[in-house]
Coordinates of C-alpha atoms and ligand atoms in Angstrom, one line a residue:
X22 CA -37.6 -2.1 86.5
X23 CA -36.3 1.0 84.8
X24 CA -32.8 0.1 85.9
X25 CA -33.2 -3.3 84.4
X26 CA -34.5 -1.9 81.2
X27 CA -31.6 0.6 81.0
X28 CA -29.2 -2.2 81.6
X29 CA -30.8 -4.4 78.9
X30 CA -30.7 -1.5 76.5
X31 CA -27.0 -0.8 77.3
X32 CA -26.3 -4.5 76.8
X33 CA -28.0 -4.6 73.5
X34 CA -26.1 -1.5 72.3
X35 CA -22.8 -3.1 73.5
X36 CA -23.6 -6.3 71.6
X37 CA -24.5 -4.4 68.4
X38 CA -21.3 -2.4 68.7
X39 CA -19.2 -5.5 69.2
X40 CA -20.6 -7.8 66.5
X41 CA -19.0 -6.3 63.4
X42 CA -15.6 -6.3 65.1
X43 CA -16.0 -9.8 66.3
X44 CA -16.0 -11.0 62.7
X45 CA -13.2 -13.4 61.9
X46 CA -10.0 -11.7 60.9
X47 CA -7.8 -14.6 61.6
X48 CA -6.3 -15.7 58.2
X49 CA -6.8 -19.4 58.9
X50 CA -10.5 -18.7 59.7
X51 CA -10.8 -16.9 56.4
X52 CA -9.4 -19.9 54.6
X53 CA -11.4 -22.4 56.6
X54 CA -14.6 -20.5 55.9
X55 CA -14.2 -20.4 52.1
X56 CA -13.2 -24.1 52.0
X57 CA -16.3 -24.9 54.0
X58 CA -18.3 -23.1 51.3
X59 CA -16.6 -25.1 48.6
X60 CA -17.0 -28.4 50.4
X61 CA -20.7 -27.7 51.0
X62 CA -21.0 -27.1 47.2
X63 CA -19.4 -30.5 46.5
X64 CA -21.5 -32.3 49.1
X65 CA -24.8 -30.8 47.8
X66 CA -23.9 -31.5 44.2
X67 CA -23.0 -35.1 45.1
X68 CA -26.3 -35.5 47.0
X69 CA -28.3 -34.0 44.1
X70 CA -26.6 -36.4 41.7
X71 CA -27.5 -39.4 44.0
X72 CA -31.2 -38.4 44.0
X73 CA -31.0 -38.1 40.2
X74 CA -29.5 -41.6 40.0
X75 CA -32.1 -43.2 42.2
X76 CA -29.6 -43.9 44.9
X77 CA -31.2 -41.4 47.4
X78 CA -34.7 -40.2 48.0
X79 CA -36.1 -38.5 45.0
X80 CA -38.2 -36.2 47.2
X81 CA -35.0 -34.4 48.3
X82 CA -33.9 -33.5 44.8
X83 CA -35.4 -30.0 44.8
X84 CA -34.1 -29.3 48.3
X85 CA -30.5 -30.2 47.2
X86 CA -30.8 -28.0 44.2
X87 CA -32.1 -25.1 46.4
X88 CA -29.4 -25.7 49.0
X89 CA -26.7 -25.7 46.3
X90 CA -28.0 -22.3 45.1
X91 CA -28.0 -20.9 48.7
X92 CA -24.4 -22.1 49.3
X93 CA -23.3 -20.7 45.9
X94 CA -24.7 -17.4 46.9
X95 CA -22.5 -17.3 50.0
X96 CA -19.3 -18.2 48.2
X97 CA -18.1 -14.9 46.7
X98 CA -18.3 -13.2 50.1
X99 CA -16.1 -15.9 51.5
X100 CA -13.3 -15.0 49.2
X101 CA -13.5 -11.2 49.7
X102 CA -10.8 -11.0 52.3
X103 CA -7.6 -11.2 50.5
X104 CA -5.9 -14.1 52.2
X105 CA -3.7 -16.1 49.8
X106 CA -3.3 -19.7 51.0
X107 CA -5.1 -23.0 51.0
X108 CA -5.5 -24.0 47.4
X109 CA -6.4 -20.5 46.2
X110 CA -4.0 -19.0 43.6
X111 CA -3.0 -15.4 44.1
X112 CA -4.9 -14.6 40.8
X113 CA -8.1 -14.9 42.7
X114 CA -7.4 -11.4 44.0
X115 CA -5.1 -10.2 41.2
X116 CA -8.0 -10.9 38.7
X117 CA -10.8 -10.2 41.1
X118 CA -13.2 -8.9 38.4
X119 CA -13.0 -12.1 36.4
X120 CA -13.0 -14.3 39.5
X121 CA -16.1 -12.7 40.9
X122 CA -17.8 -12.8 37.5
X123 CA -17.2 -16.6 37.5
X124 CA -18.5 -17.0 41.0
X125 CA -21.6 -14.9 40.2
X126 CA -22.2 -17.0 37.2
X127 CA -22.2 -20.1 39.4
X128 CA -24.7 -18.4 41.7
X129 CA -26.9 -17.5 38.8
X130 CA -26.7 -21.0 37.3
X131 CA -27.5 -22.8 40.5
X132 CA -30.4 -20.4 41.2
X133 CA -31.7 -21.3 37.7
X134 CA -31.2 -25.0 38.4
X135 CA -33.2 -24.7 41.6
X136 CA -36.0 -23.1 39.7
X137 CA -35.9 -25.7 37.0
X138 CA -35.9 -28.4 39.6
X139 CA -39.1 -27.2 41.1
X140 CA -40.9 -26.6 37.8
X141 CA -39.4 -29.2 35.5
X142 CA -38.3 -32.1 37.8
X143 CA -35.4 -34.5 37.5
X144 CA -35.3 -34.7 33.7
X145 CA -35.0 -30.9 33.3
X146 CA -32.3 -30.8 36.0
X147 CA -30.4 -33.5 34.2
X148 CA -30.6 -31.6 31.0
X149 CA -29.2 -28.4 32.7
X150 CA -26.4 -30.4 34.2
X151 CA -25.5 -31.9 30.9
X152 CA -25.5 -28.5 29.3
X153 CA -22.7 -27.5 31.7
X154 CA -24.6 -25.5 34.4
X155 CA -21.9 -26.5 36.9
X156 CA -19.0 -24.4 36.0
X157 CA -16.8 -25.6 38.9
X158 CA -14.0 -26.9 36.8
X159 CA -13.8 -23.8 34.6
X160 CA -12.9 -21.8 37.7
X161 CA -10.7 -24.4 39.4
X162 CA -8.6 -24.8 36.3
X163 CA -7.7 -21.1 36.5
X164 CA -7.9 -20.2 40.2
X165 CA -7.3 -23.4 42.2
X166 CA -4.1 -25.2 42.8
X167 CA -5.3 -28.6 44.0
X168 CA -1.7 -29.9 44.4
X169 CA -0.9 -27.2 47.0
X170 CA -2.6 -27.3 50.4
Ligands
HEC212 C1 -15.2 -18.8 40.7 C2 -14.4 -19.9 41.1 C3 -14.9 -21.2 41.6 C4 -16.0 -21.8 41.3 C5 -17.1 -21.4 40.4 C6 -16.0 -23.0 42.1 N1 -14.9 -23.1 42.9 FE1 -14.4 -24.6 44.2 N2 -12.7 -23.6 44.6 C7 -12.3 -22.4 44.1 C8 -11.0 -22.0 44.8 C9 -10.2 -20.7 44.5 C10 -10.7 -23.0 45.7 C11 -9.5 -23.1 46.7 C12 -9.9 -22.5 48.0 C13 -8.9 -22.5 49.1 O1 -8.3 -23.6 49.3 O2 -8.7 -21.5 49.7 C14 -11.7 -24.0 45.6 C15 -11.7 -25.2 46.3 C16 -12.7 -26.2 46.2 C17 -12.7 -27.5 46.9 C18 -11.7 -27.9 47.9 C19 -12.1 -27.4 49.3 C20 -11.1 -27.9 50.3 O3 -11.5 -28.7 51.1 O4 -10.0 -27.4 50.4 C21 -13.8 -28.2 46.5 C22 -14.3 -29.5 47.0 C23 -14.5 -27.3 45.5 N3 -13.8 -26.2 45.4 C24 -15.7 -27.7 44.9 C25 -16.4 -26.9 44.1 C26 -17.7 -27.3 43.4 C27 -18.4 -28.6 43.6 C28 -18.0 -26.2 42.6 C29 -19.2 -26.1 41.7 C30 -20.5 -26.5 42.1 C31 -17.0 -25.2 42.8 N4 -16.1 -25.6 43.7 C32 -17.0 -24.0 42.1 C33 -12.9 -21.7 43.2 C34 -14.1 -22.0 42.6

């Protein structure tokens, strides 16, 4: 029994020691990961809009707003590794302060949107969206080269 516990303990330590190293360092993984984050944003925003337009179950509206906020909160981390490529312009890292400010703004705006969705419902969400809460284009215009790829 003691042996088994010792073995289990050693195994746990080995796993803990390995996990940080096991993180993706492959450049194509880095690019894939941040593109997944971006695509998830687009999918959640599209789903949210469908619920607002009566084309999808209205009960899911709040969940899509919340999911959008969660995904947005993961996005900056996904760009931290400096791996030019995909559709990202080198300025993402050359002007990291501005880029991260823009990404944090999106995270804050979507978090606010999720709150408003829960307390104010569809009309309040629509108002926020009309007021320009989704700053996607403002960043893409500067930091994304959609023609590339
Ligand atoms: C702070 C900057 C920034 C913000 C804000 C931002 N994006 Fe992006 N987005 C990028 C960059 C940079 C790329 C290119 C990433 C790459 O190809 O490596 C990108 C790529 C994309 C792509 C293409 C992904 C692919 O398949 O290659 C989609 C779709 C996208 N963004 C949607 C969105 C949506 C929707 C929002 C808003 C809800 C948003 N983005 C907000 C910077 C941003």
